């Protein structure tokens, strides 16, 4: 570094906006420029008025979900863009020498929601949301807050240095200083990147809080053997594959699982990759926001968050998005999730953290998870005791290596064994164009669960050209004209005919059935078909959200993933319904003991309770092909 360039402390003292990013373990990137706030992702200024591509770092708040029509507590947090005029790399060792070391005292520190209240919220979400079929998992946050009397930019520099030294495994360690706002963090998770047409997403879920003294293979083994932690990761992979399927022509492939090892926490993760020609701003919009910090299905997750969180999220669970020009005048995108981040505004420190709530969550355990996540940030910045942990970066040897738990043979075997449960369709390269239904179109009706995007890729693999339409936009004419229709899954109680979405799905499916036109019904739509056939609908004693089961589907045993809270149920042993002529007759595939209906088929239609498109459906694609064949057979089966 030359003397003509400002030091990092000079930058902080100048009052000008700047950002520091460490993402390669060797350098700290220093970005300076002007800041503008815009309303929409499409307004992010990637080009100068003369058309020259420029670099932009955008802080995208959670409130941008309104661009997708989702609800939120809207605090009008700005979509803040640093228009980069200078981007230089500073060696990590030089940066550490320039950054302040004085501890920043905190006062009046604590969570805004106490442990008992947060545990009560967890119980309500499990009972009232997951228990009513509103979704598979939800992330509810609370904030650690404290008063900071020090200069905010100086505090940010101090904490940035501490994160470089004491946090491990971060995807980005960063500091963004703009007028009246400081954000400093060490995000473990790359939400989405797009480089050279290759889109990557990095779902991380499952959290192991290290015991004092650090993690060992022995202590990690119990965590990796946990059904709850394993299924939690599978569910978020499913949700991010929905997003990948919306932006990537090939839907995305899965690699992993891997360990994300940090100073106080270890997570499990997968990598998803696909190809896309979309504008990176559109990719960002279609992937707002990660299920690991919201829940699934995404639209309902936003509604649940608004019901159970009492204050806006600000930038928590949004992204920091760096748009970098390429030699062709386009832009690459690199966008980590804004988690494990501390914010300072008007002398108040805020560290938001959340836990992923699933059907078998333990409220006390989720309380502990939020403490662990907050401690990961607070410990790294020196606000709480750090335990007996080796620094992530030694000032005399910044690139010093350390033993990785993932290299332990037993740990590696535990990780790799998870993929034996997953669908080959999403793990292996797909075959070339073609399939038994090549040249045929299919209309897919989306009932507010973007599993339909994954279904679309499977149908495309079978040769169909899918057209996915939201339930409220599908017209009767489209239903009548389509050669084949797939009625998709969605959240909610299938018995509630007063719900506009349920009512429309009933009328749409009924119209198709009355006309004798072929269709397939999935999950919620399967339940709606069962209701039409006079089959009782009932809530399950325990929701099947992210549950893998082996079931008999008309003589073939199939491993299928289930995401249902309600079920169609017949008297055990029932093989057919509707023979009285009141409705189409249907053959029933049901559990021999409970009578839960797994599939239906008849002349011109078929249905399935499970999600054949899920990564949990090892036999999903062949089962889908069989059911489509039943529905399209000239006289049914």
Coordinates of C-alpha atoms in Angstrom, one line a residue:
X1 CA 0.0 0.0 0.0
X2 CA 1.3 3.4 -0.9
X3 CA 1.2 6.5 1.4
X4 CA -1.0 8.3 -1.1
X5 CA -3.9 6.0 -0.4
X6 CA -6.1 6.6 2.7
X7 CA -5.7 4.1 5.6
X8 CA -8.8 2.3 6.8
X9 CA -9.0 4.6 9.9
X10 CA -8.8 7.6 7.5
X11 CA -11.7 6.2 5.6
X12 CA -13.8 5.9 8.8
X13 CA -12.8 9.4 9.9
X14 CA -13.7 10.9 6.5
X15 CA -17.4 10.2 6.9
X16 CA -17.5 8.9 3.3
X17 CA -19.3 5.6 2.6
X18 CA -17.1 2.5 2.1
X19 CA -17.1 -1.3 2.4
X20 CA -14.6 -3.9 3.4
X21 CA -15.0 -7.5 2.2
X22 CA -12.8 -10.5 3.0
X23 CA -13.7 -13.6 1.0
X24 CA -10.5 -15.3 -0.1
X25 CA -8.6 -15.5 3.2
X26 CA -5.7 -13.5 1.7
X27 CA -6.9 -10.0 1.0
X28 CA -9.4 -7.4 2.2
X29 CA -11.2 -5.7 -0.7
X30 CA -11.8 -1.9 -0.1
X31 CA -14.7 -0.4 -2.0
X32 CA -15.4 3.3 -2.1
X33 CA -17.9 5.4 -4.0
X34 CA -21.2 7.2 -3.8
X35 CA -24.4 5.9 -2.3
X36 CA -27.9 6.0 -3.8
X37 CA -31.1 4.4 -2.5
X38 CA -33.5 2.8 -5.0
X39 CA -37.0 1.3 -4.7
X40 CA -36.7 -1.9 -6.8
X41 CA -34.1 -4.5 -7.6
X42 CA -34.6 -3.6 -11.3
X43 CA -33.5 0.0 -10.4
X44 CA -30.0 -1.0 -9.2
X45 CA -27.8 1.1 -11.4
X46 CA -25.6 -1.4 -13.2
X47 CA -24.7 1.0 -16.0
X48 CA -23.8 4.6 -16.3
X49 CA -25.9 6.9 -18.5
X50 CA -23.5 6.3 -21.4
X51 CA -24.0 2.5 -21.1
X52 CA -20.7 1.7 -19.3
X53 CA -21.1 -1.2 -16.9
X54 CA -20.2 -0.3 -13.3
X55 CA -19.7 -2.2 -10.1
X56 CA -22.4 -1.9 -7.4
X57 CA -22.6 -3.3 -3.9
X58 CA -26.3 -3.4 -2.8
X59 CA -27.7 -3.9 0.7
X60 CA -31.0 -5.6 0.0
X61 CA -33.5 -5.4 3.0
X62 CA -36.0 -8.1 3.8
X63 CA -38.8 -5.8 2.8
X64 CA -38.0 -6.3 -0.9
X65 CA -40.1 -9.5 -0.7
X66 CA -43.0 -7.1 -1.5
X67 CA -41.6 -7.2 -5.1
X68 CA -42.8 -10.8 -5.2
X69 CA -46.2 -9.9 -3.7
X70 CA -45.4 -11.3 -0.3
X71 CA -46.2 -9.6 3.0
X72 CA -43.9 -8.1 5.6
X73 CA -43.7 -5.6 8.4
X74 CA -42.5 -2.8 6.1
X75 CA -40.0 -0.5 7.8
X76 CA -39.1 1.1 4.4
X77 CA -35.5 0.1 4.9
X78 CA -33.8 1.4 1.8
X79 CA -32.3 -0.7 -1.0
X80 CA -28.9 0.9 -0.6
X81 CA -26.4 0.9 -3.4
X82 CA -22.8 1.8 -3.2
X83 CA -21.7 2.8 -6.7
X84 CA -18.1 1.7 -6.7
X85 CA -15.7 4.2 -8.0
X86 CA -12.6 2.4 -6.6
X87 CA -12.1 -1.2 -5.7
X88 CA -8.6 -2.2 -4.4
X89 CA -7.2 -5.2 -2.6
X90 CA -5.3 -4.8 0.6
X91 CA -3.2 -7.7 1.9
X92 CA -4.8 -9.2 5.0
X93 CA -1.8 -8.7 7.2
X94 CA -1.7 -5.0 6.2
X95 CA -5.4 -4.6 7.0
X96 CA -5.0 -6.2 10.4
X97 CA -2.2 -3.7 11.2
X98 CA -4.4 -0.7 10.2
X99 CA -7.5 -1.8 12.1
X100 CA -8.2 -0.7 15.7
X101 CA -8.0 -3.2 18.6
X102 CA -9.7 -1.4 21.5
X103 CA -12.6 -3.2 22.9
X104 CA -15.9 -1.5 22.4
X105 CA -18.0 -1.5 25.6
X106 CA -21.7 -2.5 25.4
X107 CA -24.3 -1.3 27.9
X108 CA -27.9 -2.5 28.6
X109 CA -27.2 -5.7 26.6
X110 CA -29.8 -8.5 26.2
X111 CA -32.4 -10.0 24.0
X112 CA -35.5 -8.0 23.1
X113 CA -37.6 -11.1 23.6
X114 CA -36.9 -13.1 26.7
X115 CA -36.3 -16.9 26.6
X116 CA -39.7 -17.8 27.9
X117 CA -41.6 -15.6 25.5
X118 CA -39.5 -16.9 22.6
X119 CA -40.2 -20.6 23.6
X120 CA -43.9 -19.7 23.7
X121 CA -43.7 -18.4 20.2
X122 CA -42.0 -21.6 19.1
X123 CA -44.8 -23.6 20.6
X124 CA -47.5 -21.5 18.8
X125 CA -45.8 -21.8 15.4
X126 CA -45.5 -25.6 15.7
X127 CA -49.2 -25.9 16.9
X128 CA -50.9 -23.1 14.9
X129 CA -48.9 -22.9 11.7
X130 CA -47.1 -26.3 11.0
X131 CA -50.0 -28.0 12.8
X132 CA -52.6 -26.4 10.4
X133 CA -50.6 -27.2 7.3
X134 CA -49.4 -23.7 6.7
X135 CA -45.9 -25.0 5.9
X136 CA -43.0 -27.3 6.6
X137 CA -40.7 -25.0 8.6
X138 CA -40.5 -21.4 9.6
X139 CA -37.7 -19.1 10.9
X140 CA -38.7 -16.7 13.7
X141 CA -36.1 -14.2 14.9
X142 CA -35.3 -12.2 18.0
X143 CA -32.7 -9.5 18.4
X144 CA -29.8 -9.1 20.8
X145 CA -29.5 -5.4 21.5
X146 CA -27.1 -3.1 23.4
X147 CA -26.2 0.6 23.6
X148 CA -22.9 1.6 22.0
X149 CA -21.4 5.0 22.9
X150 CA -18.4 4.7 20.6
X151 CA -18.2 6.1 17.1
X152 CA -20.2 3.7 14.9
X153 CA -17.6 3.5 12.1
X154 CA -14.8 3.0 14.5
X155 CA -16.8 0.3 16.3
X156 CA -17.4 -1.3 12.9
X157 CA -13.6 -1.4 12.1
X158 CA -12.8 -2.8 15.5
X159 CA -15.4 -5.6 15.1
X160 CA -14.4 -6.3 11.6
X161 CA -10.8 -6.9 12.8
X162 CA -12.1 -9.2 15.6
X163 CA -14.1 -11.2 13.1
X164 CA -11.1 -11.6 10.8
X165 CA -9.2 -13.0 13.8
X166 CA -11.7 -15.0 15.7
X167 CA -14.3 -16.3 13.3
X168 CA -13.8 -19.2 11.0
X169 CA -15.5 -20.5 7.8
X170 CA -17.3 -17.3 6.8
X171 CA -18.2 -16.9 3.2
X172 CA -18.0 -13.2 3.5
X173 CA -16.5 -11.2 6.4
X174 CA -17.6 -7.6 5.7
X175 CA -18.1 -4.1 6.9
X176 CA -20.4 -1.6 5.1
X177 CA -20.5 2.0 6.4
X178 CA -23.0 4.4 4.9
X179 CA -24.7 7.5 6.3
X180 CA -26.3 6.6 9.6
X181 CA -25.9 2.9 9.2
X182 CA -23.1 0.4 9.9
X183 CA -23.3 -3.4 9.1
X184 CA -20.5 -5.7 10.1
X185 CA -20.7 -9.5 10.0
X186 CA -19.3 -12.9 9.0
X187 CA -22.0 -14.6 6.9
X188 CA -21.5 -18.3 6.5
X189 CA -24.0 -18.6 3.7
X190 CA -23.7 -17.7 0.0
X191 CA -27.4 -17.2 -0.9
X192 CA -26.9 -17.0 -4.7
X193 CA -24.1 -16.3 -7.1
X194 CA -24.1 -16.1 -10.9
X195 CA -20.8 -16.3 -12.7
X196 CA -20.5 -16.9 -16.4
X197 CA -24.0 -18.2 -16.6
X198 CA -23.6 -20.6 -13.8
X199 CA -25.9 -20.0 -10.8
X200 CA -24.9 -21.4 -7.4
X201 CA -27.0 -21.6 -4.2
X202 CA -25.7 -22.8 -0.9
X203 CA -28.4 -24.0 1.5
X204 CA -27.0 -24.3 5.1
X205 CA -29.1 -25.8 7.9
X206 CA -28.6 -27.8 11.0
X207 CA -26.7 -26.1 13.8
X208 CA -24.2 -27.7 16.2
X209 CA -23.2 -25.5 19.1
X210 CA -19.7 -26.3 20.1
X211 CA -19.0 -27.4 23.7
X212 CA -16.4 -25.4 25.6
X213 CA -13.0 -26.1 24.2
X214 CA -14.4 -26.8 20.7
X215 CA -16.0 -29.5 18.6
X216 CA -14.6 -33.1 18.3
X217 CA -15.6 -36.0 16.0
X218 CA -17.2 -37.6 19.0
X219 CA -19.4 -34.6 19.9
X220 CA -20.2 -33.9 16.3
X221 CA -21.4 -37.5 15.6
X222 CA -24.5 -37.2 17.7
X223 CA -25.5 -34.0 15.8
X224 CA -24.9 -35.6 12.4
X225 CA -27.0 -38.6 13.5
X226 CA -30.0 -36.4 14.4
X227 CA -33.1 -37.0 12.4
X228 CA -34.3 -33.5 13.1
X229 CA -31.1 -31.9 11.9
X230 CA -30.9 -34.1 8.8
X231 CA -34.5 -33.4 7.8
X232 CA -34.1 -29.7 8.4
X233 CA -31.4 -29.6 5.9
X234 CA -33.3 -31.7 3.3
X235 CA -36.3 -29.3 3.6
X236 CA -34.3 -26.2 2.9
X237 CA -32.6 -27.9 0.0
X238 CA -36.0 -28.7 -1.4
X239 CA -37.0 -25.1 -1.0
X240 CA -33.9 -23.7 -2.7
X241 CA -34.3 -26.2 -5.5
X242 CA -37.7 -24.6 -6.1
X243 CA -35.9 -21.3 -6.6
X244 CA -33.1 -22.8 -8.8
X245 CA -35.8 -24.4 -10.9
X246 CA -37.4 -21.0 -11.5
X247 CA -34.1 -19.4 -12.7
X248 CA -32.2 -22.2 -14.3
X249 CA -33.0 -24.0 -17.5
X250 CA -31.7 -27.3 -16.1
X251 CA -33.2 -27.0 -12.6
X252 CA -30.0 -27.4 -10.7
X253 CA -27.9 -30.3 -9.5
X254 CA -26.9 -31.1 -5.9
X255 CA -23.5 -31.7 -4.5
X256 CA -22.5 -32.4 -0.9
X257 CA -23.3 -32.6 1.9
X258 CA -20.4 -30.7 3.5
X259 CA -19.6 -29.2 6.9
X260 CA -19.4 -25.5 7.4
X261 CA -17.1 -25.2 10.4
X262 CA -17.0 -21.9 12.3
X263 CA -15.6 -20.8 15.6
X264 CA -18.6 -21.6 17.8
X265 CA -20.9 -23.4 15.4
X266 CA -20.8 -26.1 12.8
X267 CA -23.5 -26.4 10.1
X268 CA -24.3 -28.9 7.3
X269 CA -24.7 -27.6 3.8
X270 CA -25.2 -28.6 0.2
X271 CA -24.3 -26.8 -3.1
X272 CA -26.8 -26.4 -5.9
X273 CA -25.7 -25.4 -9.4
X274 CA -27.5 -24.7 -12.6
X275 CA -27.3 -22.6 -15.7
X276 CA -29.2 -19.4 -16.5
X277 CA -29.2 -16.5 -19.0
X278 CA -31.3 -14.2 -16.7
X279 CA -30.3 -10.7 -15.6
X280 CA -28.6 -11.1 -12.2
X281 CA -31.1 -8.7 -10.7
X282 CA -33.9 -10.9 -11.8
X283 CA -32.1 -14.0 -10.4
X284 CA -31.9 -12.1 -7.1
X285 CA -35.6 -11.3 -7.2
X286 CA -36.7 -14.8 -8.0
X287 CA -34.6 -16.2 -5.2
X288 CA -35.8 -13.8 -2.4
X289 CA -35.1 -15.0 0.2
X290 CA -33.4 -18.1 1.5
X291 CA -35.6 -20.6 3.3
X292 CA -32.9 -21.0 5.9
X293 CA -33.9 -17.6 7.2
X294 CA -37.6 -17.5 6.3
X295 CA -39.1 -21.0 5.9
X296 CA -41.2 -22.9 3.3
X297 CA -43.2 -22.5 1.3
X298 CA -41.9 -19.1 0.9
X299 CA -45.1 -17.1 0.4
X300 CA -46.7 -18.5 3.5
X301 CA -43.5 -18.2 5.4
X302 CA -43.6 -14.5 5.0
X303 CA -47.2 -14.4 6.2
X304 CA -46.2 -16.5 9.3
X305 CA -43.2 -14.2 10.0
X306 CA -45.6 -11.2 9.9
X307 CA -47.9 -12.9 12.4
X308 CA -45.3 -13.9 14.9
X309 CA -42.6 -11.3 14.7
X310 CA -43.7 -8.0 16.1
X311 CA -41.1 -5.7 14.4
X312 CA -39.6 -5.3 10.9
X313 CA -36.5 -7.3 10.0
X314 CA -34.5 -4.5 8.5
X315 CA -31.7 -6.1 6.6
X316 CA -31.7 -9.3 8.5
X317 CA -32.2 -12.3 6.1
X318 CA -31.8 -10.0 3.1
X319 CA -28.5 -10.0 1.1
X320 CA -25.4 -8.0 0.4
X321 CA -25.2 -8.2 -3.4
X322 CA -22.0 -7.4 -5.3
X323 CA -22.6 -6.9 -9.0
X324 CA -19.2 -7.0 -10.8
X325 CA -18.9 -6.1 -14.5
X326 CA -17.5 -8.8 -16.9
X327 CA -15.4 -8.2 -20.0
X328 CA -18.6 -8.7 -22.1
X329 CA -20.3 -5.8 -20.3
X330 CA -22.6 -8.0 -18.3
X331 CA -22.4 -8.6 -14.5
X332 CA -21.5 -11.4 -12.2
X333 CA -23.4 -11.6 -8.9
X334 CA -22.1 -12.6 -5.5
X335 CA -24.7 -12.4 -2.7
X336 CA -24.3 -13.7 0.8
X337 CA -27.2 -13.8 3.2
X338 CA -27.2 -11.0 5.8
X339 CA -27.0 -13.2 8.9
X340 CA -24.4 -13.3 11.7
X341 CA -24.4 -9.6 11.3
X342 CA -24.3 -6.7 13.8
X343 CA -26.0 -3.4 12.9
X344 CA -25.3 0.0 14.6
X345 CA -27.9 2.7 14.0
X346 CA -28.3 5.8 16.3
X347 CA -26.0 4.3 19.0
X348 CA -27.9 1.0 19.2
X349 CA -26.3 -2.4 18.4
X350 CA -28.6 -5.0 17.0
X351 CA -27.7 -8.6 16.3
X352 CA -30.8 -10.5 14.9
X353 CA -30.8 -14.3 15.1
X354 CA -33.4 -16.9 14.3
X355 CA -34.1 -20.6 14.7
X356 CA -35.6 -22.9 12.1
X357 CA -38.8 -24.4 13.6
X358 CA -40.0 -27.8 12.3
X359 CA -42.6 -30.3 13.4
X360 CA -40.4 -31.9 16.0
X361 CA -38.6 -28.8 17.3
X362 CA -37.9 -28.6 21.0
X363 CA -38.7 -25.0 22.2
X364 CA -35.8 -25.0 24.7
X365 CA -33.5 -26.3 22.1
X366 CA -34.5 -23.5 19.7
X367 CA -33.9 -20.9 22.4
X368 CA -30.4 -22.4 22.9
X369 CA -29.8 -22.2 19.1
X370 CA -30.5 -18.4 19.1
X371 CA -28.1 -18.0 22.0
X372 CA -25.4 -19.9 20.1
X373 CA -25.9 -17.9 16.9
X374 CA -25.8 -14.6 18.8
X375 CA -22.7 -15.8 20.7
X376 CA -21.0 -16.6 17.4
X377 CA -21.1 -13.0 16.5
X378 CA -20.7 -11.5 20.0
X379 CA -17.9 -13.8 20.9
X380 CA -16.0 -13.1 17.7
X381 CA -16.3 -9.3 18.2
X382 CA -15.2 -9.6 21.8
X383 CA -18.5 -8.6 23.3
X384 CA -18.8 -11.9 25.2
X385 CA -16.3 -14.4 26.5
X386 CA -14.7 -16.3 23.6
X387 CA -14.0 -19.6 25.3
X388 CA -10.7 -21.4 24.7
X389 CA -10.6 -21.0 20.9
X390 CA -7.7 -20.6 18.7
X391 CA -7.9 -17.5 16.5
X392 CA -9.1 -18.0 12.9
X393 CA -6.2 -15.9 11.7
X394 CA -2.9 -15.6 13.4
X395 CA -1.4 -12.2 12.7
X396 CA 2.1 -13.7 12.2
X397 CA 0.8 -16.5 10.0
X398 CA -2.6 -15.4 8.4
X399 CA -2.9 -18.6 6.3
X400 CA -2.2 -21.1 9.1
X401 CA -4.1 -24.3 8.6
X402 CA -6.0 -26.3 11.1
X403 CA -7.5 -29.8 11.3
X404 CA -10.9 -30.1 9.7
X405 CA -13.5 -32.3 11.3
X406 CA -14.8 -33.1 7.8
X407 CA -11.6 -34.9 7.2
X408 CA -12.3 -37.5 9.9
X409 CA -13.3 -40.8 8.1
X410 CA -16.2 -41.4 10.4
X411 CA -17.6 -37.9 10.0
X412 CA -17.1 -38.1 6.2
X413 CA -19.0 -41.4 6.1
X414 CA -21.9 -40.0 8.1
X415 CA -22.2 -37.1 5.8
X416 CA -22.0 -39.2 2.5
X417 CA -24.6 -41.7 3.8
X418 CA -27.2 -39.0 3.7
X419 CA -27.3 -39.0 -0.1
X420 CA -28.5 -42.6 -0.1
X421 CA -31.9 -41.3 0.9
X422 CA -32.1 -38.7 -1.9
X423 CA -33.6 -38.7 -5.4
X424 CA -31.0 -39.5 -8.2
X425 CA -32.9 -37.0 -10.4
X426 CA -31.4 -34.1 -8.5
X427 CA -28.0 -35.7 -7.9
X428 CA -27.1 -36.9 -11.3
X429 CA -26.9 -35.2 -14.7
X430 CA -30.2 -35.3 -16.6
X431 CA -30.5 -37.1 -19.9
X432 CA -30.7 -35.3 -23.2
X433 CA -33.9 -33.8 -24.6
X434 CA -36.6 -36.3 -25.3
X435 CA -38.8 -38.5 -23.2
X436 CA -42.0 -40.5 -23.8
X437 CA -44.2 -37.3 -24.0
X438 CA -42.0 -35.3 -26.3
X439 CA -44.0 -32.6 -28.2
X440 CA -46.8 -32.4 -25.7
X441 CA -47.7 -29.4 -23.5
X442 CA -48.9 -29.5 -19.9
X443 CA -50.5 -26.8 -17.9
X444 CA -49.3 -26.8 -14.2
X445 CA -51.5 -24.9 -11.8
X446 CA -49.5 -23.5 -8.9
X447 CA -51.4 -23.4 -5.6
X448 CA -48.8 -21.2 -3.8
X449 CA -46.1 -23.7 -3.5
X450 CA -43.2 -23.5 -6.0
X451 CA -42.6 -27.2 -5.8
X452 CA -44.4 -26.7 -9.2
X453 CA -41.2 -25.4 -10.7
X454 CA -39.5 -28.7 -9.7
X455 CA -42.4 -30.7 -11.1
X456 CA -42.0 -28.7 -14.3
X457 CA -38.5 -29.9 -14.7
X458 CA -39.5 -33.5 -14.1
X459 CA -42.3 -33.2 -16.6
X460 CA -39.8 -31.6 -19.1
X461 CA -37.6 -34.6 -18.5
X462 CA -40.5 -36.8 -19.6
X463 CA -40.8 -34.7 -22.8
X464 CA -43.6 -32.3 -21.9
X465 CA -43.3 -28.5 -22.4
X466 CA -44.7 -27.2 -19.1
X467 CA -46.5 -23.9 -18.6
X468 CA -46.8 -23.0 -14.9
X469 CA -49.5 -20.6 -14.0
X470 CA -50.7 -19.3 -10.5
X471 CA -54.1 -20.5 -9.4
X472 CA -55.6 -17.1 -9.5
X473 CA -54.5 -16.4 -13.1
X474 CA -55.6 -19.7 -14.7
X475 CA -58.8 -19.2 -16.7
X476 CA -61.5 -21.7 -17.5
X477 CA -60.6 -21.5 -21.1
X478 CA -57.0 -22.5 -20.4
X479 CA -58.3 -25.4 -18.3
X480 CA -60.5 -26.5 -21.2
X481 CA -57.9 -26.1 -23.9
X482 CA -54.9 -27.8 -22.2
X483 CA -54.1 -31.3 -23.4
X484 CA -53.0 -32.3 -19.9
X485 CA -53.2 -30.5 -16.5
X486 CA -51.2 -31.0 -13.3
X487 CA -52.9 -29.4 -10.2
X488 CA -50.1 -28.6 -7.8
X489 CA -49.5 -28.6 -4.1
X490 CA -50.0 -25.7 -1.7
X491 CA -50.4 -24.9 2.0
X492 CA -53.6 -24.7 4.1
X493 CA -56.6 -26.8 5.1
X494 CA -58.2 -28.6 2.1
X495 CA -61.6 -28.6 3.9
X496 CA -61.8 -24.8 4.0
X497 CA -64.0 -24.0 1.1
X498 CA -64.2 -20.3 2.2
X499 CA -60.5 -19.9 1.4
X500 CA -60.4 -18.3 -2.1
X501 CA -57.4 -20.4 -3.1
X502 CA -59.0 -23.7 -2.0
X503 CA -62.3 -22.7 -3.6
X504 CA -60.7 -22.0 -6.9
X505 CA -58.6 -25.2 -6.9
X506 CA -61.9 -27.1 -6.2
X507 CA -63.7 -25.4 -9.1
X508 CA -60.7 -25.8 -11.5
X509 CA -60.2 -29.4 -10.7
X510 CA -63.9 -30.1 -10.8
X511 CA -64.3 -28.4 -14.2
X512 CA -61.5 -30.6 -15.6
X513 CA -63.1 -33.7 -14.1
X514 CA -66.6 -32.9 -15.2
X515 CA -65.3 -32.5 -18.8
X516 CA -63.5 -35.9 -18.7
X517 CA -60.2 -34.3 -19.5
X518 CA -57.0 -35.9 -18.2
X519 CA -55.2 -34.5 -15.2
X520 CA -52.9 -35.3 -12.3
X521 CA -53.4 -33.9 -8.8
X522 CA -50.5 -33.5 -6.2
X523 CA -50.7 -33.1 -2.4
X524 CA -53.2 -30.4 -1.7
X525 CA -54.9 -31.0 -5.0
X526 CA -54.9 -34.8 -4.3
X527 CA -56.8 -34.0 -1.1
X528 CA -59.2 -31.8 -3.1
X529 CA -59.8 -34.6 -5.5
X530 CA -60.4 -37.0 -2.6
X531 CA -63.0 -34.6 -1.2
X532 CA -64.7 -34.5 -4.5
X533 CA -64.8 -38.3 -4.5
X534 CA -66.5 -38.4 -1.1
X535 CA -63.4 -39.4 0.9
X536 CA -63.0 -38.0 4.4
X537 CA -60.2 -35.5 5.0
X538 CA -58.6 -35.3 8.5
X539 CA -55.6 -33.7 10.2
X540 CA -52.7 -36.1 10.9
X541 CA -51.8 -36.7 14.5
X542 CA -48.3 -35.6 13.7
X543 CA -47.6 -33.5 10.5
X544 CA -45.7 -35.2 7.7
X545 CA -43.5 -32.2 6.9
X546 CA -40.3 -33.4 5.3
X547 CA -41.0 -37.0 6.0
X548 CA -39.8 -39.8 3.8
X549 CA -41.9 -42.9 3.6
X550 CA -42.0 -46.2 1.5
X551 CA -45.5 -46.7 0.3
X552 CA -47.4 -49.0 -2.1
X553 CA -48.5 -47.1 -5.2
X554 CA -50.7 -49.5 -7.1
X555 CA -48.5 -52.5 -6.7
X556 CA -45.1 -50.7 -6.8
X557 CA -43.2 -49.9 -3.6
X558 CA -42.0 -46.3 -3.8
X559 CA -39.8 -44.1 -1.5
X560 CA -41.5 -40.7 -1.5
X561 CA -41.2 -37.5 0.4
X562 CA -44.3 -36.1 2.2
X563 CA -45.1 -32.5 3.1
X564 CA -48.7 -32.8 4.4
X565 CA -50.6 -32.0 7.6
X566 CA -53.9 -33.3 6.3
X567 CA -54.7 -36.6 4.8
X568 CA -57.5 -38.3 2.8
X569 CA -58.6 -41.4 4.8
X570 CA -60.7 -44.4 3.9
X571 CA -61.6 -47.5 5.9
X572 CA -58.6 -49.8 5.8
X573 CA -59.0 -52.3 3.0
X574 CA -61.0 -50.0 0.7
X575 CA -59.9 -50.5 -2.9
X576 CA -62.3 -48.3 -4.8
X577 CA -64.6 -45.3 -4.2
X578 CA -67.2 -43.5 -6.3
X579 CA -68.8 -46.6 -7.8
X580 CA -72.3 -45.2 -7.0
X581 CA -72.1 -42.9 -10.0
X582 CA -72.1 -39.7 -8.0
X583 CA -68.6 -39.0 -9.1
X584 CA -65.9 -40.6 -11.2
X585 CA -64.9 -44.0 -9.8
X586 CA -61.4 -44.3 -8.5
X587 CA -59.0 -47.0 -7.4
X588 CA -57.4 -46.3 -4.1
X589 CA -53.8 -46.9 -2.9
X590 CA -54.0 -46.5 0.9
X591 CA -52.1 -47.6 4.1
X592 CA -53.3 -51.0 5.2
X593 CA -53.5 -49.9 8.9
X594 CA -54.4 -46.2 8.9
X595 CA -56.4 -46.0 5.7
X596 CA -54.4 -42.9 4.7
X597 CA -54.7 -42.5 1.0
X598 CA -51.4 -42.2 -0.9
X599 CA -52.7 -42.2 -4.4
X600 CA -55.9 -42.4 -6.6
X601 CA -56.4 -43.3 -10.2
X602 CA -59.3 -43.6 -12.6
X603 CA -60.4 -42.9 -16.1
X604 CA -58.5 -39.8 -17.2
X605 CA -57.0 -38.9 -13.8
X606 CA -54.5 -39.8 -11.1
X607 CA -53.3 -38.3 -7.9
X608 CA -50.6 -38.6 -5.3
X609 CA -50.3 -37.3 -1.7
X610 CA -46.5 -37.2 -1.7
X611 CA -44.2 -34.8 -3.5
X612 CA -42.6 -36.8 -6.3
X613 CA -40.5 -33.8 -7.2
X614 CA -38.9 -33.6 -3.7
X615 CA -35.2 -34.6 -3.2
X616 CA -36.7 -37.0 -0.6
X617 CA -38.5 -39.0 -3.4
X618 CA -36.0 -41.5 -4.5
X619 CA -38.6 -43.1 -6.7
X620 CA -40.2 -39.9 -7.6
X621 CA -39.6 -39.7 -11.4
X622 CA -40.6 -43.3 -12.2
X623 CA -43.7 -42.9 -10.0
X624 CA -44.6 -39.7 -11.8
X625 CA -44.2 -41.4 -15.2
X626 CA -46.5 -44.2 -14.1
X627 CA -49.2 -41.9 -12.7
X628 CA -49.1 -39.7 -15.9
X629 CA -49.5 -42.9 -17.9
X630 CA -52.6 -43.8 -15.8
X631 CA -54.1 -40.4 -16.4
X632 CA -53.4 -40.3 -20.1
X633 CA -54.5 -43.9 -20.8
X634 CA -57.4 -44.0 -23.2
X635 CA -59.8 -45.8 -20.8
X636 CA -58.0 -45.5 -17.4
X637 CA -56.8 -48.5 -15.5

